[in-house]
Amino acid sequence: MGITARAQISIEFMVYMAVALSSLAAAVYAYSAYSSRYSSEAGQAYLNSLFAKLDYHMQYPDSVFSAYVPKSICTAVANGSSIAIGKSVFRPDYNLEISSSVCAGSGSTEELNLSYDYNGTYTLQGASP
């Protein structure tokens, strides 16, 4: 006694569905990994661009400049992690204070004010419009 044609079709259908679902899952996983890596690299490039401008403007005691402020700088500040700018390493709330006005407009180009208090602390603020 063999398997009926209807049962064989049902088994084949289930096998095809399993293969299709696993292929779909693999495609979704690959896309999410790629897009996550891409957005991470783009965020790092924007952050590096901002730090290059900060590095340049740190030679002046008080300067106003325009720069794109990525949201990742606010994440770094919120986590209290160190930020490397040029050859110096800054720790938020120690020798680099980033005001909340900078984070309020993050994700866009802003006018920024970088000031130095001659006690070793730089302050980065959103410039008044």
PDB file of C-alpha atoms in Angstrom:
ATOM      1  CA  MET A   1       0.000   0.000   0.000  1.00  0.00           C
ATOM      2  CA  GLY A   2       1.613   3.261  -1.144  1.00  0.00           C
ATOM      3  CA  ILE A   3       1.030   6.860  -0.390  1.00  0.00           C
ATOM      4  CA  THR A   4      -1.997   8.431  -2.009  1.00  0.00           C
ATOM      5  CA  ALA A   5      -1.611  11.118  -4.652  1.00  0.00           C
ATOM      6  CA  ARG A   6      -3.341  13.680  -2.422  1.00  0.00           C
ATOM      7  CA  ALA A   7      -0.977  12.986   0.495  1.00  0.00           C
ATOM      8  CA  GLN A   8       2.028  13.191  -1.819  1.00  0.00           C
ATOM      9  CA  ILE A   9       0.893  16.584  -3.153  1.00  0.00           C
ATOM     10  CA  SER A  10       0.363  17.835   0.406  1.00  0.00           C
ATOM     11  CA  ILE A  11       3.854  16.703   1.457  1.00  0.00           C
ATOM     12  CA  GLU A  12       5.437  18.291  -1.629  1.00  0.00           C
ATOM     13  CA  PHE A  13       3.544  21.527  -0.974  1.00  0.00           C
ATOM     14  CA  MET A  14       4.782  21.613   2.628  1.00  0.00           C
ATOM     15  CA  VAL A  15       8.374  21.024   1.481  1.00  0.00           C
ATOM     16  CA  TYR A  16       8.116  23.816  -1.105  1.00  0.00           C
ATOM     17  CA  MET A  17       6.635  26.175   1.502  1.00  0.00           C
ATOM     18  CA  ALA A  18       9.417  25.355   3.971  1.00  0.00           C
ATOM     19  CA  VAL A  19      12.066  26.081   1.332  1.00  0.00           C
ATOM     20  CA  ALA A  20      10.340  29.328   0.329  1.00  0.00           C
ATOM     21  CA  LEU A  21       9.990  30.510   3.927  1.00  0.00           C
ATOM     22  CA  SER A  22      13.601  29.731   4.752  1.00  0.00           C
ATOM     23  CA  SER A  23      14.720  31.604   1.624  1.00  0.00           C
ATOM     24  CA  LEU A  24      12.573  34.573   2.610  1.00  0.00           C
ATOM     25  CA  ALA A  25      13.973  34.531   6.142  1.00  0.00           C
ATOM     26  CA  ALA A  26      17.538  34.434   4.787  1.00  0.00           C
ATOM     27  CA  ALA A  27      16.806  37.374   2.471  1.00  0.00           C
ATOM     28  CA  VAL A  28      15.287  39.448   5.296  1.00  0.00           C
ATOM     29  CA  TYR A  29      18.257  38.676   7.549  1.00  0.00           C
ATOM     30  CA  ALA A  30      20.773  39.642   4.848  1.00  0.00           C
ATOM     31  CA  TYR A  31      18.924  42.895   4.092  1.00  0.00           C
ATOM     32  CA  SER A  32      18.692  43.913   7.740  1.00  0.00           C
ATOM     33  CA  ALA A  33      22.376  43.148   8.355  1.00  0.00           C
ATOM     34  CA  TYR A  34      23.385  45.151   5.270  1.00  0.00           C
ATOM     35  CA  SER A  35      21.179  48.155   6.051  1.00  0.00           C
ATOM     36  CA  SER A  36      22.301  48.182   9.681  1.00  0.00           C
ATOM     37  CA  ARG A  37      25.959  48.169   8.664  1.00  0.00           C
ATOM     38  CA  TYR A  38      25.325  50.859   6.038  1.00  0.00           C
ATOM     39  CA  SER A  39      23.555  53.199   8.462  1.00  0.00           C
ATOM     40  CA  SER A  40      26.250  52.591  11.077  1.00  0.00           C
ATOM     41  CA  GLU A  41      29.012  53.466   8.597  1.00  0.00           C
ATOM     42  CA  ALA A  42      27.120  56.543   7.388  1.00  0.00           C
ATOM     43  CA  GLY A  43      26.597  57.711  10.968  1.00  0.00           C
ATOM     44  CA  GLN A  44      30.298  57.253  11.687  1.00  0.00           C
ATOM     45  CA  ALA A  45      31.232  59.259   8.580  1.00  0.00           C
ATOM     46  CA  TYR A  46      28.977  62.137   9.677  1.00  0.00           C
ATOM     47  CA  LEU A  47      30.440  61.973  13.179  1.00  0.00           C
ATOM     48  CA  ASN A  48      33.996  62.040  11.796  1.00  0.00           C
ATOM     49  CA  SER A  49      33.086  65.050   9.648  1.00  0.00           C
ATOM     50  CA  LEU A  50      31.768  66.943  12.679  1.00  0.00           C
ATOM     51  CA  PHE A  51      34.855  66.049  14.719  1.00  0.00           C
ATOM     52  CA  ALA A  52      37.137  67.258  11.918  1.00  0.00           C
ATOM     53  CA  LYS A  53      35.389  70.636  12.050  1.00  0.00           C
ATOM     54  CA  LEU A  54      35.617  70.695  15.841  1.00  0.00           C
ATOM     55  CA  ASP A  55      39.315  69.850  15.645  1.00  0.00           C
ATOM     56  CA  TYR A  56      39.885  72.774  13.297  1.00  0.00           C
ATOM     57  CA  HIS A  57      37.862  75.256  15.380  1.00  0.00           C
ATOM     58  CA  MET A  58      39.492  74.260  18.688  1.00  0.00           C
ATOM     59  CA  GLN A  59      42.434  76.480  17.837  1.00  0.00           C
ATOM     60  CA  TYR A  60      40.221  79.533  18.359  1.00  0.00           C
ATOM     61  CA  PRO A  61      38.969  80.504  21.841  1.00  0.00           C
ATOM     62  CA  ASP A  62      35.456  81.234  20.576  1.00  0.00           C
ATOM     63  CA  SER A  63      34.118  80.339  17.143  1.00  0.00           C
ATOM     64  CA  VAL A  64      30.798  79.945  15.381  1.00  0.00           C
ATOM     65  CA  PHE A  65      30.534  77.565  12.455  1.00  0.00           C
ATOM     66  CA  SER A  66      28.006  75.519  10.546  1.00  0.00           C
ATOM     67  CA  ALA A  67      28.122  71.715  10.607  1.00  0.00           C
ATOM     68  CA  TYR A  68      25.909  68.689  10.144  1.00  0.00           C
ATOM     69  CA  VAL A  69      25.201  67.237  13.585  1.00  0.00           C
ATOM     70  CA  PRO A  70      24.450  63.498  13.468  1.00  0.00           C
ATOM     71  CA  LYS A  71      22.135  61.943  16.015  1.00  0.00           C
ATOM     72  CA  SER A  72      24.975  59.584  16.993  1.00  0.00           C
ATOM     73  CA  ILE A  73      26.805  62.367  18.846  1.00  0.00           C
ATOM     74  CA  CYS A  74      23.872  62.661  21.249  1.00  0.00           C
ATOM     75  CA  THR A  75      23.928  58.893  21.770  1.00  0.00           C
ATOM     76  CA  ALA A  76      27.651  59.049  22.568  1.00  0.00           C
ATOM     77  CA  VAL A  77      27.068  61.902  24.994  1.00  0.00           C
ATOM     78  CA  ALA A  78      24.133  60.141  26.647  1.00  0.00           C
ATOM     79  CA  ASN A  79      26.245  57.009  27.128  1.00  0.00           C
ATOM     80  CA  GLY A  80      29.101  59.055  28.594  1.00  0.00           C
ATOM     81  CA  SER A  81      31.584  57.468  26.213  1.00  0.00           C
ATOM     82  CA  SER A  82      34.851  59.118  25.235  1.00  0.00           C
ATOM     83  CA  ILE A  83      35.027  61.020  21.973  1.00  0.00           C
ATOM     84  CA  ALA A  84      38.267  61.227  19.987  1.00  0.00           C
ATOM     85  CA  ILE A  85      38.786  64.514  18.157  1.00  0.00           C
ATOM     86  CA  GLY A  86      42.073  64.797  16.327  1.00  0.00           C
ATOM     87  CA  LYS A  87      44.801  63.566  18.653  1.00  0.00           C
ATOM     88  CA  SER A  88      42.840  64.393  21.795  1.00  0.00           C
ATOM     89  CA  VAL A  89      40.322  62.250  23.626  1.00  0.00           C
ATOM     90  CA  PHE A  90      37.450  64.065  25.276  1.00  0.00           C
ATOM     91  CA  ARG A  91      35.048  62.827  27.864  1.00  0.00           C
ATOM     92  CA  PRO A  92      31.635  64.473  27.922  1.00  0.00           C
ATOM     93  CA  ASP A  93      30.960  66.375  31.155  1.00  0.00           C
ATOM     94  CA  TYR A  94      34.704  66.500  31.849  1.00  0.00           C
ATOM     95  CA  ASN A  95      36.516  68.527  29.205  1.00  0.00           C
ATOM     96  CA  LEU A  96      33.924  68.653  26.411  1.00  0.00           C
ATOM     97  CA  GLU A  97      30.454  69.789  27.315  1.00  0.00           C
ATOM     98  CA  ILE A  98      27.861  69.326  24.603  1.00  0.00           C
ATOM     99  CA  SER A  99      24.771  71.344  25.364  1.00  0.00           C
ATOM    100  CA  SER A 100      21.263  69.966  24.909  1.00  0.00           C
ATOM    101  CA  SER A 101      20.665  72.669  22.276  1.00  0.00           C
ATOM    102  CA  VAL A 102      23.022  70.740  19.979  1.00  0.00           C
ATOM    103  CA  CYS A 103      21.074  67.506  20.416  1.00  0.00           C
ATOM    104  CA  ALA A 104      17.730  69.271  19.950  1.00  0.00           C
ATOM    105  CA  GLY A 105      18.516  69.902  16.291  1.00  0.00           C
ATOM    106  CA  SER A 106      20.591  66.816  15.597  1.00  0.00           C
ATOM    107  CA  GLY A 107      20.121  65.141  12.253  1.00  0.00           C
ATOM    108  CA  SER A 108      20.477  68.444  10.389  1.00  0.00           C
ATOM    109  CA  THR A 109      22.968  71.212   9.655  1.00  0.00           C
ATOM    110  CA  GLU A 110      23.243  73.635  12.550  1.00  0.00           C
ATOM    111  CA  GLU A 111      25.067  76.782  13.528  1.00  0.00           C
ATOM    112  CA  LEU A 112      27.343  75.798  16.404  1.00  0.00           C
ATOM    113  CA  ASN A 113      29.251  77.838  18.952  1.00  0.00           C
ATOM    114  CA  LEU A 114      32.442  76.298  20.338  1.00  0.00           C
ATOM    115  CA  SER A 115      33.924  78.135  23.297  1.00  0.00           C
ATOM    116  CA  TYR A 116      36.889  77.525  25.584  1.00  0.00           C
ATOM    117  CA  ASP A 117      36.962  78.613  29.232  1.00  0.00           C
ATOM    118  CA  TYR A 118      40.781  78.551  29.671  1.00  0.00           C
ATOM    119  CA  ASN A 119      40.416  75.915  32.391  1.00  0.00           C
ATOM    120  CA  GLY A 120      40.668  73.079  29.869  1.00  0.00           C
ATOM    121  CA  THR A 121      36.961  72.769  29.059  1.00  0.00           C
ATOM    122  CA  TYR A 122      35.366  73.234  25.653  1.00  0.00           C
ATOM    123  CA  THR A 123      31.642  73.902  25.383  1.00  0.00           C
ATOM    124  CA  LEU A 124      29.687  73.163  22.204  1.00  0.00           C
ATOM    125  CA  GLN A 125      26.300  74.848  21.940  1.00  0.00           C
ATOM    126  CA  GLY A 126      23.722  75.490  19.280  1.00  0.00           C
ATOM    127  CA  ALA A 127      24.197  79.098  18.152  1.00  0.00           C
ATOM    128  CA  SER A 128      21.268  81.453  18.664  1.00  0.00           C
ATOM    129  CA  PRO A 129      19.379  82.159  15.426  1.00  0.00           C
TER     130      PRO A 129
END
